[in-house]
Short mmCIF file of C-alpha atoms in Angstrom, two decimals:
data_model
loop_
_atom_site.label_atom_id
_atom_site.label_comp_id
_atom_site.label_asym_id
_atom_site.label_seq_id
_atom_site.Cartn_x
_atom_site.Cartn_y
_atom_site.Cartn_z
CA MET A 130 157.21 134.32 65.06
CA HIS A 131 155.19 131.93 63.00
CA PRO A 132 155.55 130.53 59.50
CA ALA A 133 153.10 131.63 56.82
CA PRO A 134 150.31 129.04 56.41
CA PHE A 135 151.14 125.91 54.44
CA GLU A 136 149.67 122.50 53.87
CA TYR A 137 151.31 119.46 55.40
CA LEU A 138 151.61 115.86 54.40
CA ALA A 139 153.45 113.12 56.27
CA ALA A 140 154.44 110.72 53.49
CA THR A 141 154.74 107.07 54.46
CA THR A 142 156.58 105.81 51.39
CA VAL A 143 159.27 107.26 49.14
CA ALA A 144 156.91 106.86 46.16
CA GLU A 145 154.26 108.97 47.90
CA ALA A 146 156.79 111.70 48.75
CA CYS A 147 158.03 111.75 45.12
CA ALA A 148 154.47 111.92 43.76
CA GLU A 149 153.73 114.92 46.01
CA LEU A 150 156.94 116.63 44.91
CA ALA A 151 156.05 116.03 41.27
CA ARG A 152 152.57 117.57 41.72
CA ASP A 153 153.92 121.02 42.60
CA PRO A 154 157.73 120.98 42.48
CA GLU A 155 158.25 124.71 43.00
CA GLY A 156 155.74 125.10 45.83
CA THR A 157 156.66 122.00 47.83
CA SER A 158 159.49 121.73 50.33
CA VAL A 159 160.83 118.54 51.86
CA LEU A 160 160.75 118.57 55.66
CA ALA A 161 163.06 116.22 57.58
CA GLY A 162 164.60 117.60 60.79
CA GLY A 163 163.57 121.12 59.83
CA GLN A 164 166.50 122.68 61.70
CA SER A 165 167.43 124.85 58.71
CA LEU A 166 164.03 125.02 57.01
CA ILE A 167 161.87 126.14 59.95
CA PRO A 168 164.09 129.17 60.81
CA ARG A 169 163.69 130.32 57.18
CA LEU A 170 159.93 129.77 57.34
CA VAL A 171 159.49 131.73 60.58
CA ARG A 172 161.50 134.60 59.13
CA ARG A 173 159.19 134.33 56.10
CA LEU A 174 162.18 134.02 53.79
CA GLU A 175 160.35 131.09 52.24
CA ARG A 176 156.62 130.51 51.85
CA PRO A 177 156.12 127.01 50.46
CA ARG A 178 152.57 125.95 49.68
CA CYS A 179 153.18 122.50 51.11
CA LEU A 180 155.67 120.68 53.32
CA VAL A 181 156.18 116.97 52.70
CA ASP A 182 157.40 115.39 55.94
CA ILE A 183 159.70 112.44 55.15
CA THR A 184 160.47 111.43 58.73
CA LYS A 185 157.71 108.79 58.81
CA ILE A 186 159.24 106.84 55.90
CA ALA A 187 160.90 103.72 57.34
CA GLU A 188 163.05 103.17 54.21
CA LEU A 189 164.85 106.48 54.82
CA TYR A 190 166.35 105.39 58.15
CA GLU A 191 169.01 103.18 56.60
CA LEU A 192 172.51 103.68 57.89
CA GLY A 193 175.22 101.31 56.83
CA CYS A 194 178.92 100.95 56.48
CA THR A 195 180.88 98.80 54.02
CA ALA A 196 184.60 98.41 53.32
CA ASP A 197 184.33 101.34 50.90
CA THR A 198 181.53 103.66 51.99
CA LEU A 199 179.34 105.06 54.75
CA SER A 200 175.81 105.25 53.48
CA VAL A 201 173.36 107.60 55.19
CA SER A 202 169.71 107.88 54.17
CA ALA A 203 167.57 111.01 54.41
CA GLY A 204 165.95 110.35 57.78
CA VAL A 205 169.20 109.69 59.68
CA THR A 206 170.05 112.48 62.10
CA GLN A 207 173.46 114.05 62.54
CA ARG A 208 173.49 112.83 66.15
CA THR A 209 172.86 109.23 65.02
CA ILE A 210 175.92 109.10 62.77
CA GLU A 211 177.97 111.03 65.33
CA LEU A 212 177.32 108.20 67.82
CA TYR A 213 177.58 105.42 65.18
CA PRO A 214 180.89 103.63 65.95
CA PRO A 215 181.94 102.98 62.28
CA THR A 216 181.89 106.78 61.63
CA SER A 217 185.28 106.96 63.38
CA GLY A 218 186.81 105.39 60.25
CA PHE A 219 185.83 108.45 58.20
CA GLY A 220 188.45 110.89 59.54
CA VAL A 221 187.35 114.43 58.77
CA LEU A 222 183.64 113.57 59.00
CA ALA A 223 184.07 112.14 62.51
CA GLN A 224 186.00 115.27 63.52
CA ALA A 225 183.44 117.69 62.08
CA LEU A 226 180.22 116.07 63.36
CA PRO A 227 180.42 116.93 67.09
CA GLY A 228 180.62 120.61 66.09
CA VAL A 229 177.72 120.69 63.63
CA GLY A 230 175.12 122.98 65.23
CA LYS A 231 174.33 122.09 68.82
CA VAL A 232 173.51 118.73 70.34
CA THR A 233 169.83 119.72 70.35
CA THR A 234 169.80 120.57 66.64
CA ARG A 235 171.90 117.47 65.79
CA ASN A 236 169.25 115.37 67.54
CA ARG A 237 166.73 116.47 64.89
CA GLY A 238 168.77 117.74 61.94
CA THR A 239 169.66 115.20 59.27
CA VAL A 240 172.89 114.69 57.34
CA CYS A 241 171.09 114.70 53.98
CA GLY A 242 169.07 117.77 54.98
CA SER A 243 172.24 119.72 55.70
CA LEU A 244 173.65 118.74 52.29
CA ALA A 245 170.40 119.55 50.44
CA ASN A 246 170.32 122.92 52.21
CA ALA A 247 173.72 123.57 50.55
CA ASP A 248 174.87 126.30 52.93
CA PRO A 249 178.29 127.12 51.45
CA GLY A 250 180.08 127.23 54.81
CA ALA A 251 178.45 124.08 56.26
CA GLU A 252 180.78 121.44 57.67
CA LEU A 253 179.22 118.37 56.02
CA GLY A 254 179.51 119.72 52.47
CA VAL A 255 183.25 120.25 52.87
CA CYS A 256 183.61 116.75 54.34
CA LEU A 257 181.72 115.28 51.37
CA GLN A 258 184.12 117.01 48.95
CA VAL A 259 187.27 115.90 50.73
CA LEU A 260 186.18 112.30 51.34
CA GLY A 261 184.45 112.06 47.97
CA GLY A 262 181.32 110.03 47.43
CA GLU A 263 177.95 110.36 45.80
CA VAL A 264 174.44 111.54 46.38
CA ILE A 265 171.46 109.49 45.29
CA ALA A 266 168.41 111.50 44.30
CA ILE A 267 165.00 110.03 43.59
CA SER A 268 161.95 111.37 41.80
CA THR A 269 159.01 110.00 39.86
CA HIS A 270 161.48 109.60 36.95
CA GLY A 271 163.64 107.21 38.98
CA LEU A 272 167.00 107.24 40.71
CA ARG A 273 169.85 109.54 39.77
CA ARG A 274 173.40 109.35 41.09
CA ILE A 275 175.28 112.61 41.47
CA ALA A 276 179.03 112.57 42.14
CA ALA A 277 180.15 114.57 45.19
CA HIS A 278 182.10 117.09 43.09
CA ASP A 279 179.01 117.80 40.93
CA PHE A 280 176.58 118.22 43.82
CA PHE A 281 177.07 121.85 44.88
CA ARG A 282 176.21 124.21 42.02
CA ALA A 283 176.24 127.53 43.87
CA PRO A 284 175.63 128.77 47.43
CA ARG A 285 172.30 127.31 48.63
CA CYS A 286 171.81 125.60 45.28
CA SER A 287 172.51 121.92 44.80
CA ALA A 288 172.25 119.73 41.73
CA LEU A 289 168.90 118.40 42.99
CA GLU A 290 165.95 119.22 40.74
CA ALA A 291 162.86 120.79 42.36
CA ASP A 292 161.00 117.47 42.14
CA GLU A 293 163.86 115.34 43.47
CA LEU A 294 164.31 114.00 46.97
CA LEU A 295 167.81 113.44 48.32
CA HIS A 296 167.48 109.75 49.19
CA THR A 297 170.94 108.72 50.39
CA VAL A 298 174.46 110.09 50.58
CA ARG A 299 177.52 107.87 50.42
CA PHE A 300 180.84 109.03 51.84
CA ASN A 301 183.94 107.24 50.55
CA ARG A 302 186.09 105.60 53.20
CA PRO A 303 189.59 107.13 53.32
CA PRO A 304 192.15 104.51 52.17
CA ALA A 305 194.43 102.92 54.77
CA GLY A 306 197.36 105.12 55.74
CA THR A 307 195.37 108.31 55.16
CA THR A 308 195.03 111.06 57.73
CA GLY A 309 192.93 114.18 57.62
CA TYR A 310 192.00 117.21 59.67
CA PHE A 311 188.96 119.45 59.80
CA GLU A 312 188.72 122.99 61.09
CA LYS A 313 186.16 125.76 60.90
CA VAL A 314 185.98 129.41 61.82
CA THR A 315 182.91 130.77 63.60
CA VAL A 316 182.07 134.17 65.04
CA ARG A 317 180.12 133.06 68.09
CA GLY A 318 181.97 129.87 69.02
CA ALA A 319 180.81 126.28 68.86
CA GLY A 320 177.54 125.59 67.11
CA ASP A 321 177.48 128.79 65.09
CA THR A 322 177.12 128.58 61.29
CA PRO A 323 180.75 128.62 60.08
CA VAL A 324 182.25 131.64 58.35
CA LEU A 325 184.57 129.12 56.74
CA SER A 326 184.95 125.33 56.84
CA ALA A 327 188.13 123.61 55.67
CA ALA A 328 189.49 120.08 55.65
CA VAL A 329 192.66 118.42 54.37
CA MET A 330 193.46 114.78 53.78
CA ALA A 331 196.59 112.98 52.55
CA ARG A 332 198.10 109.54 52.36
CA ILE A 333 201.33 109.16 54.29
CA ALA A 334 203.66 106.83 52.39
CA GLY A 335 207.11 106.43 53.93
CA ASP A 336 208.37 109.92 54.66
CA ARG A 337 206.16 111.53 52.00
CA ALA A 338 202.64 112.88 51.91
CA THR A 339 200.84 111.99 48.68
CA GLU A 340 197.34 112.40 47.25
CA VAL A 341 196.78 115.64 49.18
CA ARG A 342 193.17 116.85 49.09
CA ILE A 343 192.03 120.23 50.35
CA GLY A 344 188.37 121.22 50.62
CA VAL A 345 186.99 124.62 51.61
CA GLY A 346 183.64 126.38 51.64
CA GLY A 347 182.32 129.70 52.90
CA GLU A 348 179.80 132.37 51.95
CA GLY A 349 179.89 132.88 48.18
CA GLN A 350 181.99 129.77 47.55
CA SER A 351 180.27 126.39 47.68
CA PRO A 352 182.30 123.52 49.13
CA VAL A 353 185.01 122.78 46.58
CA LEU A 354 188.20 120.74 46.25
CA ALA A 355 191.46 122.50 45.54
CA PRO A 356 192.46 121.82 41.90
CA ALA A 357 195.10 119.18 41.18
CA ALA A 358 197.60 121.84 40.03
CA ILE A 359 197.73 123.15 43.61
CA THR A 360 197.65 119.88 45.52
CA GLU A 361 200.15 118.01 43.30
CA ALA A 362 202.79 120.60 44.15
CA LEU A 363 202.30 119.69 47.81
CA ALA A 364 203.24 116.02 47.44
CA GLY A 365 206.44 115.29 49.31
CA SER A 366 207.63 116.72 52.57
CA LEU A 367 205.09 119.59 52.86
CA ASP A 368 207.68 122.29 53.52
CA ASP A 369 206.66 125.77 54.65
CA ALA A 370 207.25 127.39 51.25
CA ALA A 371 205.02 124.84 49.47
CA ILE A 372 202.29 125.17 52.10
CA ASP A 373 202.25 128.98 51.95
CA GLN A 374 202.27 128.92 48.15
CA ALA A 375 199.33 126.45 48.07
CA GLY A 376 197.31 128.57 50.51
CA ARG A 377 197.88 131.74 48.49
CA LEU A 378 197.08 130.14 45.13
CA LEU A 379 193.95 128.50 46.51
CA ALA A 380 192.68 131.68 48.21
CA ALA A 381 193.11 133.64 44.97
CA GLN A 382 190.87 131.18 43.10
CA LEU A 383 187.93 131.17 45.52
CA GLU A 384 184.85 133.28 44.86
CA PHE A 385 183.95 134.39 48.37
CA THR A 386 181.48 137.17 48.98
CA GLY A 387 180.99 139.33 52.04
CA ASP A 388 178.17 139.05 54.55
CA SER A 389 177.41 140.53 57.98
CA ARG A 390 180.09 138.31 59.58
CA ALA A 391 183.11 138.73 57.33
CA CYS A 392 184.08 140.34 54.03
CA ALA A 393 185.32 138.31 51.06
CA ASP A 394 188.90 139.39 51.57
CA HIS A 395 188.86 138.31 55.20
CA ARG A 396 187.64 134.87 54.14
CA ARG A 397 190.49 134.61 51.61
CA ARG A 398 193.02 135.42 54.32
CA LEU A 399 191.35 132.89 56.60
CA VAL A 400 191.83 130.23 53.90
CA THR A 401 195.55 130.92 53.75
CA GLY A 402 195.82 130.73 57.53
CA VAL A 403 193.51 127.79 58.23
CA VAL A 404 194.63 125.61 55.30
CA GLY A 405 198.26 126.35 56.22
CA ARG A 406 197.62 125.28 59.81
CA LEU A 407 195.83 122.09 58.70
CA LEU A 408 198.65 121.15 56.30
CA ARG A 409 201.22 121.69 59.07
CA ARG A 410 199.23 119.32 61.27
CA LEU A 411 199.35 116.79 58.42
CA ARG A 412 203.11 117.32 58.15
CA ALA A 413 203.48 116.43 61.84
CA ASP A 414 202.13 112.95 60.95
CA VAL A 415 204.86 112.37 58.34
CA PRO A 416 207.60 110.39 60.09
CA MET B 36 146.76 110.68 53.38
CA SER B 37 146.43 113.97 51.56
CA ARG B 38 147.64 117.54 51.98
CA THR B 39 145.87 119.41 54.74
CA ASP B 40 146.27 122.61 56.68
CA LYS B 41 144.75 120.95 59.78
CA VAL B 42 146.48 117.89 61.20
CA SER B 43 145.17 115.39 63.74
CA ILE B 44 147.89 114.38 66.17
CA ALA B 45 148.22 111.95 69.06
CA MET B 46 151.19 111.94 71.41
CA ARG B 47 152.18 111.45 75.01
CA VAL B 48 153.16 114.58 76.94
CA ASN B 49 154.70 113.96 80.37
CA GLY B 50 153.16 110.48 80.28
CA ARG B 51 149.64 111.73 79.51
CA PRO B 52 148.07 110.72 76.17
CA ILE B 53 146.99 113.77 74.16
CA ARG B 54 144.86 114.02 71.02
CA ALA B 55 144.34 117.28 69.16
CA ASP B 56 143.68 118.92 65.81
CA VAL B 57 146.30 121.57 65.08
CA PRO B 58 147.06 123.95 62.22
CA ALA B 59 149.89 122.54 60.09
CA ARG B 60 152.06 125.57 60.82
CA MET B 61 151.72 125.37 64.62
CA THR B 62 155.03 124.70 66.34
CA LEU B 63 155.37 122.25 69.20
CA ALA B 64 156.34 125.15 71.50
CA ASP B 65 153.07 126.96 70.78
CA PHE B 66 151.09 123.73 71.10
CA LEU B 67 152.56 122.95 74.52
CA ARG B 68 152.06 126.48 75.82
CA GLU B 69 148.76 127.50 74.27
CA ARG B 70 146.84 124.26 73.97
CA LEU B 71 148.19 122.32 76.94
CA GLY B 72 149.02 125.26 79.23
CA LEU B 73 152.56 123.93 79.78
CA THR B 74 154.13 127.38 79.94
CA GLY B 75 157.37 126.15 81.49
CA THR B 76 158.64 125.68 77.95
CA HIS B 77 159.72 129.24 77.20
CA ILE B 78 160.00 130.88 73.80
CA GLY B 79 163.05 133.11 73.48
CA CYS B 80 164.16 133.68 69.91
CA GLY B 81 161.62 131.47 68.16
CA GLU B 82 164.16 130.39 65.55
CA GLY B 83 166.33 127.78 67.24
CA LEU B 84 169.22 129.85 68.53
CA CYS B 85 168.62 130.25 72.27
CA GLY B 86 167.48 126.87 73.60
CA THR B 87 164.88 128.10 76.13
CA CYS B 88 162.24 125.92 74.44
CA ASN B 89 164.21 122.65 74.75
CA VAL B 90 162.04 119.62 75.47
CA LEU B 91 162.80 115.91 75.45
CA LEU B 92 161.38 114.31 72.31
CA GLU B 93 161.80 110.52 72.43
CA SER B 94 164.33 111.09 75.28
CA ARG B 95 166.49 113.44 73.21
CA SER B 96 166.57 117.21 73.55
CA ALA B 97 164.84 119.08 70.73
CA ARG B 98 163.98 122.68 70.00
CA ALA B 99 160.20 122.89 70.42
CA CYS B 100 160.19 126.07 68.31
CA LEU B 101 161.82 124.25 65.36
CA THR B 102 159.56 121.21 65.55
CA LEU B 103 156.06 121.33 64.14
CA ALA B 104 153.35 119.99 66.42
CA ALA B 105 152.40 117.80 63.43
CA GLN B 106 155.91 116.27 63.42
CA ALA B 107 155.56 115.29 67.07
CA ASP B 108 152.63 113.00 66.16
CA GLY B 109 153.19 109.58 67.70
CA THR B 110 156.10 110.65 69.90
CA ASP B 111 156.76 110.81 73.61
CA ILE B 112 157.43 114.34 74.90
CA ILE B 113 158.77 115.34 78.29
CA THR B 114 158.67 119.04 79.17
CA ILE B 115 160.15 120.83 82.18
CA GLU B 116 156.86 120.12 84.01
CA GLY B 117 157.45 116.40 83.57
CA LEU B 118 160.92 116.49 85.11
CA SER B 119 159.82 117.25 88.68
CA LEU B 120 156.90 116.52 90.99
CA PRO B 121 154.34 119.34 91.26
CA GLY B 122 155.52 121.99 93.70
CA GLN B 123 158.84 120.26 94.37
CA PRO B 124 162.13 121.06 92.70
CA SER B 125 163.86 118.09 91.11
CA PRO B 126 167.43 117.20 92.20
CA VAL B 127 168.66 118.98 89.04
CA GLN B 128 166.72 122.15 89.91
CA ASP B 129 167.89 121.94 93.54
CA CYS B 130 171.49 121.71 92.44
CA LEU B 131 171.12 124.70 90.08
CA VAL B 132 169.67 126.74 92.96
CA ARG B 133 172.51 125.74 95.32
CA HIS B 134 175.05 126.88 92.75
CA HIS B 135 173.19 130.17 92.14
CA ALA B 136 173.00 129.07 88.52
CA LEU B 137 170.02 131.25 87.68
CA GLN B 138 169.07 134.87 88.05
CA CYS B 139 166.05 135.70 85.89
CA GLY B 140 165.39 132.00 85.30
CA PHE B 141 164.14 132.40 81.74
CA CYS B 142 166.72 130.00 80.25
CA THR B 143 166.58 127.53 83.17
CA PRO B 144 163.96 125.11 81.75
CA GLY B 145 166.14 124.67 78.65
CA PHE B 146 169.19 123.92 80.78
CA VAL B 147 167.30 121.50 83.06
CA VAL B 148 166.20 119.57 79.96
CA LEU B 149 169.79 119.49 78.63
CA ILE B 150 171.13 118.28 81.99
CA ALA B 151 168.39 115.60 82.14
CA GLU B 152 169.53 114.38 78.69
CA LEU B 153 173.16 114.40 79.84
CA LEU B 154 172.33 112.40 82.99
CA ALA B 155 170.39 109.86 80.91
CA GLU B 156 173.55 109.42 78.79
CA VAL B 157 175.55 108.86 82.00
CA ASP B 158 173.02 106.20 83.03
CA ALA B 159 173.52 104.58 79.61
CA GLY B 160 177.24 104.27 80.33
CA LYS B 161 178.75 107.46 78.92
CA ARG B 162 181.41 109.23 81.00
CA PRO B 163 181.46 112.84 79.76
CA THR B 164 184.61 114.90 80.31
CA ALA B 165 184.42 118.48 81.60
CA GLU B 166 184.84 119.63 78.01
CA GLN B 167 182.02 117.37 76.79
CA ILE B 168 179.73 118.71 79.52
CA CYS B 169 180.42 122.26 78.30
CA GLU B 170 179.83 121.22 74.68
CA HIS B 171 176.52 119.68 75.67
CA LEU B 172 175.42 122.80 77.53
CA ASN B 173 176.46 125.18 74.74
CA SER B 174 173.15 124.27 73.13
CA SER B 175 171.43 126.88 75.33
CA VAL B 176 172.29 130.50 76.03
CA CYS B 177 172.03 132.34 79.36
CA ARG B 178 172.30 136.13 79.49
CA CYS B 179 172.63 136.55 83.27
CA THR B 180 174.89 134.13 85.10
CA GLY B 181 177.85 133.78 82.78
CA TYR B 182 177.60 129.97 82.61
CA ALA B 183 180.24 129.12 85.26
CA PRO B 184 177.69 128.22 87.98
CA ILE B 185 175.53 126.30 85.47
CA ILE B 186 178.54 124.26 84.35
CA ALA B 187 179.60 123.69 87.98
CA ALA B 188 176.10 122.41 88.83
CA ALA B 189 176.08 120.10 85.79
CA GLN B 190 179.53 118.74 86.69
CA GLU B 191 178.40 118.01 90.25
CA LEU B 192 175.24 116.27 89.02
CA VAL B 193 177.18 114.15 86.52
CA ALA B 194 179.78 113.20 89.15
CA ASP B 195 177.06 112.26 91.68
CA ARG B 196 175.27 110.20 89.05
CA ILE B 197 178.45 108.32 88.10
CA VAL B 198 179.10 107.49 91.78
CA ALA B 199 175.49 106.41 92.33
CA LYS B 200 175.61 104.18 89.23
CA ALA B 201 178.93 102.64 90.31
CA ASN B 202 177.51 101.86 93.76
CA ARG B 203 174.43 100.25 92.20
CA ASP B 204 176.49 98.22 89.72
CA ASN B 205 178.81 97.03 92.47
CA ALA B 206 175.91 96.07 94.72
CA THR B 207 173.81 93.94 92.35
CA PRO B 208 176.22 91.53 90.61
CA ARG B 209 177.95 90.57 93.87
CA THR B 210 174.73 89.54 95.55
CA GLU B 211 173.81 87.61 92.39
CA ALA B 212 177.19 85.83 92.47
CA ALA B 213 176.86 85.15 96.18
CA ARG B 214 173.65 83.31 95.54
#
């Protein structure tokens, strides 16, 4: 299997990559690791006229950690941040990374590429929602900051314009005293594209859990945070009745669709089960 | 540089410098097999699922079918041919044979590359658990052996490597101190 013919350009600066994107926004695709793009090209699901390779741009290899954020630029691979010691301070992200694809695809696939691909069930999108943060896009018009909760518009559609390059993503550091858990459901075990990804996070204050956040994503439903009305009711001791109620209310609000792996209704039942299990794990951390 | 459908590339493959002009859409797997005759890199699914085309790109395993030859410009590539001497099985291949870890052998180059990456991580100081060894190997699929012998071979190789490294580490500093 081979991709349809395309032209190729290895940009050496961000400005050059942006200029190429501006020339033919609809017909140009950004190539970083290519671990999601190339499979679509070989199946001829996409036929871009040109691929702009951004992996030769030195500026896009920045990876840094401050007291508040983990900042990952577009060339940084999933394997690099998985092995980056400060990542361990970003709870659900550190838990999700070793299961993103396989080690061989994480060696090439980038964090920003996974987000820009906007697969609704992908692990990193759910982590971005739960941790919060922002995405920095760049084009010939300049920089644009997009808040995490505004980034995913629809399955496989992000807030990036056709001429914009995802430059950097920033994940917010969970405040002290916060714990979180990540879990996903796959059909063919580790490394498979998830049917559903879910994560929960809460601050444990005394014998209470506060500031509960729940993020889920799966086919049809882009990564999304559970609305405050659902999570506020969970503050406190996280008893079984509250957990079950939250799972049911959340599942009813999600717009899953069916695909070859699971129907929409199955995904809704998975949400109730998986989110319930994650919240019970959180409860075990409350003294 | 401007947009082209033909790309000039230069790289090292198994230590040998290579220069070539390739179509932009040519994958690294096709380049290695068709241009360089390195047919040990197998193509199974051609879309990144099976892992038979694994090669080491800058010492890290990569799917050659999901990497464009153009993207490999300026890199160092090691294929299955570069992991043993001509006509002689490498210690990794020997161990796989002893464990009966292959039947048709189609997936074996991908696994040998994965185990080579794992052993390099051991040399760098990592101590993978049995579970981590399995997670590493789940990057490739095998349709004959059922994985158990492959995992057993990898565990033996990792254990041997850890012992060998410990012996080396114990030997050198002491003689230094003695001087």
